[in-house]
PDB file of C-alpha atoms in Angstrom:
ATOM      1  CA  MET A   2    -205.112 170.486 -35.600  1.00  0.00           C
ATOM      2  CA  ILE A   3    -201.589 171.466 -34.575  1.00  0.00           C
ATOM      3  CA  PRO A   4    -200.922 174.774 -32.793  1.00  0.00           C
ATOM      4  CA  ASP A   5    -200.116 177.972 -34.668  1.00  0.00           C
ATOM      5  CA  ILE A   6    -196.412 178.088 -35.507  1.00  0.00           C
ATOM      6  CA  GLU A   7    -196.436 181.876 -35.090  1.00  0.00           C
ATOM      7  CA  GLN A   8    -197.261 181.479 -31.413  1.00  0.00           C
ATOM      8  CA  VAL A   9    -194.565 178.843 -30.994  1.00  0.00           C
ATOM      9  CA  LYS A  10    -192.008 181.090 -32.698  1.00  0.00           C
ATOM     10  CA  ARG A  11    -192.958 183.960 -30.401  1.00  0.00           C
ATOM     11  CA  LEU A  12    -192.476 181.806 -27.296  1.00  0.00           C
ATOM     12  CA  VAL A  13    -189.115 180.444 -28.442  1.00  0.00           C
ATOM     13  CA  VAL A  14    -187.817 183.945 -29.173  1.00  0.00           C
ATOM     14  CA  GLU A  15    -189.099 185.254 -25.841  1.00  0.00           C
ATOM     15  CA  ALA A  16    -187.449 182.359 -24.007  1.00  0.00           C
ATOM     16  CA  GLY A  17    -184.173 183.007 -25.808  1.00  0.00           C
ATOM     17  CA  ARG A  18    -184.177 186.710 -25.053  1.00  0.00           C
ATOM     18  CA  ARG A  19    -184.893 186.034 -21.385  1.00  0.00           C
ATOM     19  CA  ALA A  20    -181.926 183.666 -21.273  1.00  0.00           C
ATOM     20  CA  LEU A  21    -179.720 186.158 -23.111  1.00  0.00           C
ATOM     21  CA  ALA A  22    -180.505 188.835 -20.538  1.00  0.00           C
ATOM     22  CA  ARG A  23    -179.098 186.548 -17.820  1.00  0.00           C
ATOM     23  CA  CYS A  24    -176.008 185.494 -19.762  1.00  0.00           C
ATOM     24  CA  GLY A  25    -172.807 186.126 -17.819  1.00  0.00           C
ATOM     25  CA  THR A  26    -174.549 186.321 -14.436  1.00  0.00           C
ATOM     26  CA  VAL A  27    -175.307 182.659 -13.735  1.00  0.00           C
ATOM     27  CA  THR A  28    -173.579 180.088 -11.560  1.00  0.00           C
ATOM     28  CA  ARG A  29    -172.869 176.811 -13.268  1.00  0.00           C
ATOM     29  CA  GLU A  30    -173.532 173.406 -11.746  1.00  0.00           C
ATOM     30  CA  HIS A  31    -172.772 169.863 -12.848  1.00  0.00           C
ATOM     31  CA  LYS A  32    -175.347 167.142 -13.466  1.00  0.00           C
ATOM     32  CA  ALA A  33    -174.738 163.498 -12.620  1.00  0.00           C
ATOM     33  CA  ASP A  34    -173.277 162.968 -16.104  1.00  0.00           C
ATOM     34  CA  GLU A  35    -170.870 165.909 -15.529  1.00  0.00           C
ATOM     35  CA  SER A  36    -172.568 168.112 -18.139  1.00  0.00           C
ATOM     36  CA  LEU A  37    -173.212 171.717 -17.159  1.00  0.00           C
ATOM     37  CA  VAL A  38    -176.567 173.138 -16.098  1.00  0.00           C
ATOM     38  CA  THR A  39    -177.658 176.539 -14.786  1.00  0.00           C
ATOM     39  CA  ALA A  40    -180.709 178.008 -13.122  1.00  0.00           C
ATOM     40  CA  VAL A  41    -181.500 179.632 -16.474  1.00  0.00           C
ATOM     41  CA  ASP A  42    -181.794 176.203 -18.122  1.00  0.00           C
ATOM     42  CA  ARG A  43    -184.377 175.205 -15.526  1.00  0.00           C
ATOM     43  CA  GLU A  44    -186.257 178.511 -15.552  1.00  0.00           C
ATOM     44  CA  THR A  45    -186.402 178.572 -19.352  1.00  0.00           C
ATOM     45  CA  GLU A  46    -187.784 175.047 -19.458  1.00  0.00           C
ATOM     46  CA  GLN A  47    -190.407 175.899 -16.832  1.00  0.00           C
ATOM     47  CA  PHE A  48    -191.437 178.973 -18.825  1.00  0.00           C
ATOM     48  CA  LEU A  49    -191.780 177.005 -22.061  1.00  0.00           C
ATOM     49  CA  HIS A  50    -193.625 174.167 -20.357  1.00  0.00           C
ATOM     50  CA  ALA A  51    -196.172 176.559 -18.869  1.00  0.00           C
ATOM     51  CA  GLU A  52    -196.683 178.552 -22.061  1.00  0.00           C
ATOM     52  CA  LEU A  53    -196.835 175.579 -24.434  1.00  0.00           C
ATOM     53  CA  SER A  54    -199.218 173.761 -22.091  1.00  0.00           C
ATOM     54  CA  ALA A  55    -201.495 176.790 -22.178  1.00  0.00           C
ATOM     55  CA  LEU A  56    -201.279 176.753 -25.972  1.00  0.00           C
ATOM     56  CA  ALA A  57    -202.071 173.026 -26.259  1.00  0.00           C
ATOM     57  CA  PRO A  58    -203.451 171.675 -22.947  1.00  0.00           C
ATOM     58  CA  ASP A  59    -203.848 168.092 -24.185  1.00  0.00           C
ATOM     59  CA  TYR A  60    -200.225 167.728 -25.290  1.00  0.00           C
ATOM     60  CA  ALA A  61    -197.416 166.231 -23.216  1.00  0.00           C
ATOM     61  CA  PHE A  62    -194.018 167.819 -22.637  1.00  0.00           C
ATOM     62  CA  LEU A  63    -190.494 166.374 -22.626  1.00  0.00           C
ATOM     63  CA  GLY A  64    -187.764 168.654 -21.355  1.00  0.00           C
ATOM     64  CA  GLU A  65    -184.014 168.318 -20.946  1.00  0.00           C
ATOM     65  CA  GLU A  66    -184.108 169.189 -17.249  1.00  0.00           C
ATOM     66  CA  TYR A  67    -187.397 167.790 -15.896  1.00  0.00           C
ATOM     67  CA  GLY A  68    -188.171 164.862 -18.181  1.00  0.00           C
ATOM     68  CA  PHE A  69    -191.528 163.725 -19.542  1.00  0.00           C
ATOM     69  CA  GLN A  70    -194.812 165.057 -18.183  1.00  0.00           C
ATOM     70  CA  GLY A  71    -198.276 164.307 -19.532  1.00  0.00           C
ATOM     71  CA  PRO A  72    -200.199 161.498 -21.249  1.00  0.00           C
ATOM     72  CA  ALA A  73    -197.884 158.844 -22.691  1.00  0.00           C
ATOM     73  CA  ASP A  74    -199.795 158.539 -25.979  1.00  0.00           C
ATOM     74  CA  ALA A  75    -200.360 162.255 -26.622  1.00  0.00           C
ATOM     75  CA  PRO A  76    -198.480 164.470 -29.081  1.00  0.00           C
ATOM     76  CA  PHE A  77    -195.613 166.030 -27.170  1.00  0.00           C
ATOM     77  CA  TRP A  78    -193.289 168.997 -27.197  1.00  0.00           C
ATOM     78  CA  ALA A  79    -189.593 168.097 -26.981  1.00  0.00           C
ATOM     79  CA  CYS A  80    -187.646 171.009 -25.560  1.00  0.00           C
ATOM     80  CA  ASP A  81    -184.024 171.791 -24.890  1.00  0.00           C
ATOM     81  CA  PRO A  82    -184.201 175.146 -23.076  1.00  0.00           C
ATOM     82  CA  ILE A  83    -180.541 175.906 -23.761  1.00  0.00           C
ATOM     83  CA  ASP A  84    -178.831 173.597 -26.210  1.00  0.00           C
ATOM     84  CA  GLY A  85    -175.152 174.357 -25.764  1.00  0.00           C
ATOM     85  CA  THR A  86    -175.097 175.220 -22.062  1.00  0.00           C
ATOM     86  CA  THR A  87    -171.292 175.129 -21.968  1.00  0.00           C
ATOM     87  CA  ASN A  88    -171.219 177.749 -24.730  1.00  0.00           C
ATOM     88  CA  TYR A  89    -173.821 179.790 -22.849  1.00  0.00           C
ATOM     89  CA  VAL A  90    -171.779 179.703 -19.638  1.00  0.00           C
ATOM     90  CA  PHE A  91    -168.502 180.683 -21.312  1.00  0.00           C
ATOM     91  CA  GLY A  92    -169.877 183.379 -23.610  1.00  0.00           C
ATOM     92  CA  ILE A  93    -169.620 181.465 -26.891  1.00  0.00           C
ATOM     93  CA  PRO A  94    -172.490 182.564 -29.172  1.00  0.00           C
ATOM     94  CA  PHE A  95    -173.541 179.126 -30.444  1.00  0.00           C
ATOM     95  CA  TRP A  96    -176.341 178.197 -28.068  1.00  0.00           C
ATOM     96  CA  CYS A  97    -180.033 178.104 -28.765  1.00  0.00           C
ATOM     97  CA  VAL A  98    -183.548 177.392 -27.576  1.00  0.00           C
ATOM     98  CA  SER A  99    -185.016 174.376 -29.351  1.00  0.00           C
ATOM     99  CA  VAL A 100    -188.661 173.232 -29.385  1.00  0.00           C
ATOM    100  CA  GLY A 101    -190.085 170.476 -31.563  1.00  0.00           C
ATOM    101  CA  LEU A 102    -193.535 168.909 -31.749  1.00  0.00           C
ATOM    102  CA  LEU A 103    -193.914 165.185 -32.414  1.00  0.00           C
ATOM    103  CA  ALA A 104    -197.179 163.291 -32.954  1.00  0.00           C
ATOM    104  CA  ASP A 105    -197.433 159.545 -33.607  1.00  0.00           C
ATOM    105  CA  GLY A 106    -193.709 159.405 -34.262  1.00  0.00           C
ATOM    106  CA  VAL A 107    -193.811 162.200 -36.851  1.00  0.00           C
ATOM    107  CA  PRO A 108    -192.017 165.574 -36.456  1.00  0.00           C
ATOM    108  CA  GLU A 109    -194.802 168.116 -37.020  1.00  0.00           C
ATOM    109  CA  MET A 110    -193.022 171.401 -36.374  1.00  0.00           C
ATOM    110  CA  GLY A 111    -189.855 172.851 -34.965  1.00  0.00           C
ATOM    111  CA  ALA A 112    -188.360 176.184 -33.954  1.00  0.00           C
ATOM    112  CA  ILE A 113    -184.730 176.928 -33.084  1.00  0.00           C
ATOM    113  CA  TYR A 114    -183.626 180.380 -31.931  1.00  0.00           C
ATOM    114  CA  LEU A 115    -180.020 181.532 -31.513  1.00  0.00           C
ATOM    115  CA  PRO A 116    -180.345 184.645 -29.315  1.00  0.00           C
ATOM    116  CA  ARG A 117    -176.757 185.902 -29.641  1.00  0.00           C
ATOM    117  CA  LEU A 118    -177.098 185.914 -33.420  1.00  0.00           C
ATOM    118  CA  ASP A 119    -180.833 186.727 -33.470  1.00  0.00           C
ATOM    119  CA  GLU A 120    -181.496 183.877 -35.921  1.00  0.00           C
ATOM    120  CA  LEU A 121    -184.781 181.982 -35.906  1.00  0.00           C
ATOM    121  CA  PHE A 122    -185.159 178.740 -37.860  1.00  0.00           C
ATOM    122  CA  TRP A 123    -188.562 177.105 -38.113  1.00  0.00           C
ATOM    123  CA  ALA A 124    -190.586 174.594 -40.063  1.00  0.00           C
ATOM    124  CA  VAL A 125    -193.996 172.940 -40.225  1.00  0.00           C
ATOM    125  CA  ARG A 126    -194.397 169.543 -41.877  1.00  0.00           C
ATOM    126  CA  GLY A 127    -195.427 170.005 -45.499  1.00  0.00           C
ATOM    127  CA  ARG A 128    -194.964 173.781 -45.410  1.00  0.00           C
ATOM    128  CA  GLY A 129    -191.203 174.134 -45.756  1.00  0.00           C
ATOM    129  CA  ALA A 130    -188.378 175.391 -43.551  1.00  0.00           C
ATOM    130  CA  TYR A 131    -187.428 179.047 -43.113  1.00  0.00           C
ATOM    131  CA  CYS A 132    -184.957 181.459 -41.563  1.00  0.00           C
ATOM    132  CA  GLY A 133    -185.354 185.229 -41.702  1.00  0.00           C
ATOM    133  CA  GLY A 134    -188.294 184.930 -44.079  1.00  0.00           C
ATOM    134  CA  VAL A 135    -186.224 182.947 -46.595  1.00  0.00           C
ATOM    135  CA  ARG A 136    -187.237 179.404 -47.488  1.00  0.00           C
ATOM    136  CA  LEU A 137    -184.453 176.881 -46.958  1.00  0.00           C
ATOM    137  CA  GLN A 138    -183.813 174.396 -49.754  1.00  0.00           C
ATOM    138  CA  ARG A 139    -180.595 172.408 -49.751  1.00  0.00           C
ATOM    139  CA  ARG A 140    -178.543 171.792 -52.858  1.00  0.00           C
ATOM    140  CA  ASP A 141    -177.366 168.184 -53.041  1.00  0.00           C
ATOM    141  CA  GLN A 142    -173.868 166.931 -53.884  1.00  0.00           C
ATOM    142  CA  ASP A 143    -172.374 163.455 -54.158  1.00  0.00           C
ATOM    143  CA  SER A 144    -168.941 164.158 -52.659  1.00  0.00           C
ATOM    144  CA  LEU A 145    -167.016 166.647 -50.539  1.00  0.00           C
ATOM    145  CA  HIS A 146    -164.462 169.277 -51.569  1.00  0.00           C
ATOM    146  CA  VAL A 147    -161.493 170.295 -49.437  1.00  0.00           C
ATOM    147  CA  GLU A 148    -163.184 173.621 -48.623  1.00  0.00           C
ATOM    148  CA  ASP A 149    -166.544 172.091 -47.735  1.00  0.00           C
ATOM    149  CA  THR A 150    -167.453 172.067 -44.047  1.00  0.00           C
ATOM    150  CA  VAL A 151    -168.959 169.209 -42.068  1.00  0.00           C
ATOM    151  CA  CYS A 152    -169.982 169.453 -38.425  1.00  0.00           C
ATOM    152  CA  MET A 153    -169.285 166.503 -36.183  1.00  0.00           C
ATOM    153  CA  THR A 154    -170.183 166.260 -32.506  1.00  0.00           C
ATOM    154  CA  SER A 155    -167.426 165.411 -30.032  1.00  0.00           C
ATOM    155  CA  ASN A 156    -168.796 161.919 -29.390  1.00  0.00           C
ATOM    156  CA  ALA A 157    -168.922 161.173 -33.106  1.00  0.00           C
ATOM    157  CA  ALA A 158    -165.477 162.589 -33.893  1.00  0.00           C
ATOM    158  CA  LYS A 159    -163.831 160.490 -31.178  1.00  0.00           C
ATOM    159  CA  SER A 160    -165.263 157.269 -32.560  1.00  0.00           C
ATOM    160  CA  LEU A 161    -165.032 157.694 -36.330  1.00  0.00           C
ATOM    161  CA  GLY A 162    -162.160 157.416 -38.750  1.00  0.00           C
ATOM    162  CA  ILE A 163    -162.397 160.875 -40.302  1.00  0.00           C
ATOM    163  CA  GLU A 164    -159.259 160.613 -42.434  1.00  0.00           C
ATOM    164  CA  ALA A 165    -161.464 159.701 -45.418  1.00  0.00           C
ATOM    165  CA  LEU A 166    -163.053 163.152 -45.366  1.00  0.00           C
ATOM    166  CA  PRO A 167    -161.245 165.812 -47.410  1.00  0.00           C
ATOM    167  CA  SER A 168    -163.483 168.518 -45.957  1.00  0.00           C
ATOM    168  CA  ARG A 169    -163.034 170.799 -42.986  1.00  0.00           C
ATOM    169  CA  ILE A 170    -164.412 169.482 -39.689  1.00  0.00           C
ATOM    170  CA  ARG A 171    -166.144 171.733 -37.187  1.00  0.00           C
ATOM    171  CA  ALA A 172    -167.953 171.325 -33.865  1.00  0.00           C
ATOM    172  CA  PHE A 173    -170.150 174.167 -32.602  1.00  0.00           C
ATOM    173  CA  GLY A 174    -171.085 172.644 -29.247  1.00  0.00           C
ATOM    174  CA  SER A 175    -174.833 172.761 -29.984  1.00  0.00           C
ATOM    175  CA  ILE A 176    -176.304 169.976 -32.096  1.00  0.00           C
ATOM    176  CA  ALA A 177    -179.516 171.945 -32.678  1.00  0.00           C
ATOM    177  CA  ALA A 178    -177.546 174.921 -34.039  1.00  0.00           C
ATOM    178  CA  GLU A 179    -175.386 172.615 -36.152  1.00  0.00           C
ATOM    179  CA  LEU A 180    -178.441 170.994 -37.693  1.00  0.00           C
ATOM    180  CA  ALA A 181    -180.091 174.367 -38.307  1.00  0.00           C
ATOM    181  CA  TYR A 182    -176.971 175.520 -40.158  1.00  0.00           C
ATOM    182  CA  THR A 183    -177.004 172.275 -42.128  1.00  0.00           C
ATOM    183  CA  ALA A 184    -180.594 172.985 -43.165  1.00  0.00           C
ATOM    184  CA  ARG A 185    -179.552 176.433 -44.401  1.00  0.00           C
ATOM    185  CA  GLY A 186    -176.496 175.130 -46.238  1.00  0.00           C
ATOM    186  CA  ASN A 187    -173.779 176.798 -44.151  1.00  0.00           C
ATOM    187  CA  LEU A 188    -172.670 173.252 -43.352  1.00  0.00           C
ATOM    188  CA  CYS A 189    -172.729 170.411 -45.855  1.00  0.00           C
ATOM    189  CA  ALA A 190    -173.704 167.839 -43.231  1.00  0.00           C
ATOM    190  CA  THR A 191    -173.856 167.141 -39.512  1.00  0.00           C
ATOM    191  CA  ILE A 192    -172.756 163.841 -37.999  1.00  0.00           C
ATOM    192  CA  GLY A 193    -173.616 162.893 -34.435  1.00  0.00           C
ATOM    193  CA  LEU A 194    -173.802 160.146 -31.840  1.00  0.00           C
ATOM    194  CA  ARG A 195    -175.844 159.687 -28.648  1.00  0.00           C
ATOM    195  CA  GLU A 196    -177.871 162.872 -29.056  1.00  0.00           C
ATOM    196  CA  GLY A 197    -181.111 163.210 -27.111  1.00  0.00           C
ATOM    197  CA  ILE A 198    -184.495 163.555 -28.768  1.00  0.00           C
ATOM    198  CA  VAL A 199    -184.913 166.895 -26.961  1.00  0.00           C
ATOM    199  CA  ASP A 200    -181.731 168.129 -28.671  1.00  0.00           C
ATOM    200  CA  ILE A 201    -182.786 167.250 -32.210  1.00  0.00           C
ATOM    201  CA  ALA A 202    -186.608 167.232 -32.226  1.00  0.00           C
ATOM    202  CA  ALA A 203    -186.972 170.711 -33.727  1.00  0.00           C
ATOM    203  CA  ALA A 204    -184.247 170.016 -36.269  1.00  0.00           C
ATOM    204  CA  LEU A 205    -185.949 166.801 -37.400  1.00  0.00           C
ATOM    205  CA  CYS A 206    -188.678 168.887 -38.993  1.00  0.00           C
ATOM    206  CA  ILE A 207    -186.482 171.797 -40.089  1.00  0.00           C
ATOM    207  CA  CYS A 208    -183.820 169.683 -41.815  1.00  0.00           C
ATOM    208  CA  THR A 209    -186.322 167.362 -43.463  1.00  0.00           C
ATOM    209  CA  GLU A 210    -188.364 170.255 -44.834  1.00  0.00           C
ATOM    210  CA  ALA A 211    -185.141 171.792 -46.175  1.00  0.00           C
ATOM    211  CA  GLY A 212    -184.415 168.641 -48.184  1.00  0.00           C
ATOM    212  CA  CYS A 213    -182.100 166.686 -45.899  1.00  0.00           C
ATOM    213  CA  VAL A 214    -182.400 163.041 -44.840  1.00  0.00           C
ATOM    214  CA  PHE A 215    -181.742 161.502 -41.413  1.00  0.00           C
ATOM    215  CA  ARG A 216    -179.725 158.302 -41.775  1.00  0.00           C
ATOM    216  CA  CYS A 217    -177.676 155.863 -39.747  1.00  0.00           C
ATOM    217  CA  LEU A 218    -174.066 155.853 -40.901  1.00  0.00           C
ATOM    218  CA  SER A 219    -174.204 152.053 -40.771  1.00  0.00           C
ATOM    219  CA  GLY A 220    -176.986 152.087 -43.369  1.00  0.00           C
ATOM    220  CA  GLY A 221    -180.677 152.892 -43.661  1.00  0.00           C
ATOM    221  CA  THR A 222    -182.778 155.713 -42.296  1.00  0.00           C
ATOM    222  CA  VAL A 223    -183.210 156.456 -38.602  1.00  0.00           C
ATOM    223  CA  ASP A 224    -186.355 154.927 -37.083  1.00  0.00           C
ATOM    224  CA  ILE A 225    -187.858 158.019 -35.458  1.00  0.00           C
ATOM    225  CA  PRO A 226    -190.498 156.185 -33.341  1.00  0.00           C
ATOM    226  CA  ALA A 227    -187.704 153.971 -31.958  1.00  0.00           C
ATOM    227  CA  LEU A 228    -185.598 157.074 -31.344  1.00  0.00           C
ATOM    228  CA  ILE A 229    -188.457 158.670 -29.415  1.00  0.00           C
ATOM    229  CA  GLN A 230    -188.849 155.560 -27.281  1.00  0.00           C
ATOM    230  CA  ALA A 231    -185.105 155.336 -26.585  1.00  0.00           C
ATOM    231  CA  ARG A 232    -184.903 159.124 -25.972  1.00  0.00           C
ATOM    232  CA  HIS A 233    -181.506 159.331 -27.707  1.00  0.00           C
ATOM    233  CA  THR A 234    -179.717 158.182 -30.846  1.00  0.00           C
ATOM    234  CA  ARG A 235    -178.020 154.825 -30.334  1.00  0.00           C
ATOM    235  CA  SER A 236    -175.668 154.866 -33.313  1.00  0.00           C
ATOM    236  CA  HIS A 237    -173.846 157.342 -35.528  1.00  0.00           C
ATOM    237  CA  PHE A 238    -176.191 159.393 -37.668  1.00  0.00           C
ATOM    238  CA  VAL A 239    -175.849 161.842 -40.512  1.00  0.00           C
ATOM    239  CA  TYR A 240    -178.181 164.642 -41.577  1.00  0.00           C
ATOM    240  CA  ALA A 241    -177.458 165.800 -45.132  1.00  0.00           C
ATOM    241  CA  PRO A 242    -179.042 165.969 -48.590  1.00  0.00           C
ATOM    242  CA  PRO A 243    -179.662 162.437 -49.971  1.00  0.00           C
ATOM    243  CA  ALA A 244    -176.679 161.960 -52.305  1.00  0.00           C
ATOM    244  CA  LEU A 245    -174.212 163.387 -49.806  1.00  0.00           C
ATOM    245  CA  ALA A 246    -175.673 161.265 -47.004  1.00  0.00           C
ATOM    246  CA  SER A 247    -175.149 158.163 -49.151  1.00  0.00           C
ATOM    247  CA  HIS A 248    -171.558 159.223 -49.845  1.00  0.00           C
ATOM    248  CA  LEU A 249    -170.838 159.702 -46.138  1.00  0.00           C
ATOM    249  CA  GLN A 250    -172.384 156.328 -45.333  1.00  0.00           C
ATOM    250  CA  SER A 251    -169.931 154.750 -47.767  1.00  0.00           C
ATOM    251  CA  VAL A 252    -166.730 156.419 -46.530  1.00  0.00           C
ATOM    252  CA  LEU A 253    -167.164 156.848 -42.765  1.00  0.00           C
ATOM    253  CA  LEU A 254    -166.770 153.810 -40.543  1.00  0.00           C
ATOM    254  CA  PRO A 255    -166.708 153.578 -36.727  1.00  0.00           C
ATOM    255  CA  ARG A 256    -163.276 152.859 -35.276  1.00  0.00           C
TER     256      ARG A 256
END
């Protein structure tokens, strides 16, 4: 039996509010890959690891900052304590706490909280996706209009020929927030490349329960067990309702 989503939601919100209280007071550092990290990233991950381990002692934990801990074959929490650290450091509101649960290669639940906007997205497999008490259900479409909006991560935008898209292109700087907004329909689709499983684990459940599909732009659906093993996406992916995902697969090609 999976843990109670209400307890997970409470922990994610508490973690986000703790991080928000420290916003603007932290010193930034650079990791080996030149991405930013702060003490709040580490402290938030440690808090979530401790609390989620108390909630489900037999589960493992994969975090952005400290890696994998626990039995290799157990269900595991995949956590990005602050997805969008650069935004967090520079006072841009699009950053979030993201926690997903995966078991046997299946996304079982996810919670994403944007503290600056006080928005909580969550889902449990088979029970739907929600934000603010409203169930999320995406409307499908088979093409894009000039006023439609698609989010594309920096890595993806630099390596795709986007001239074929008539729509507006955005990048929020937080893949988890982008996917949450795709699930709600603020964005028509999100396209990414080389995103970590900790970044998208919560959104895997939320977007799927909202009616979106997770596909490789080159064709076919993303193999989630292979993604878990690799720890990051290896090729361009799109998360969108089915007909729109098929359309994007047909018009977007890597440079």
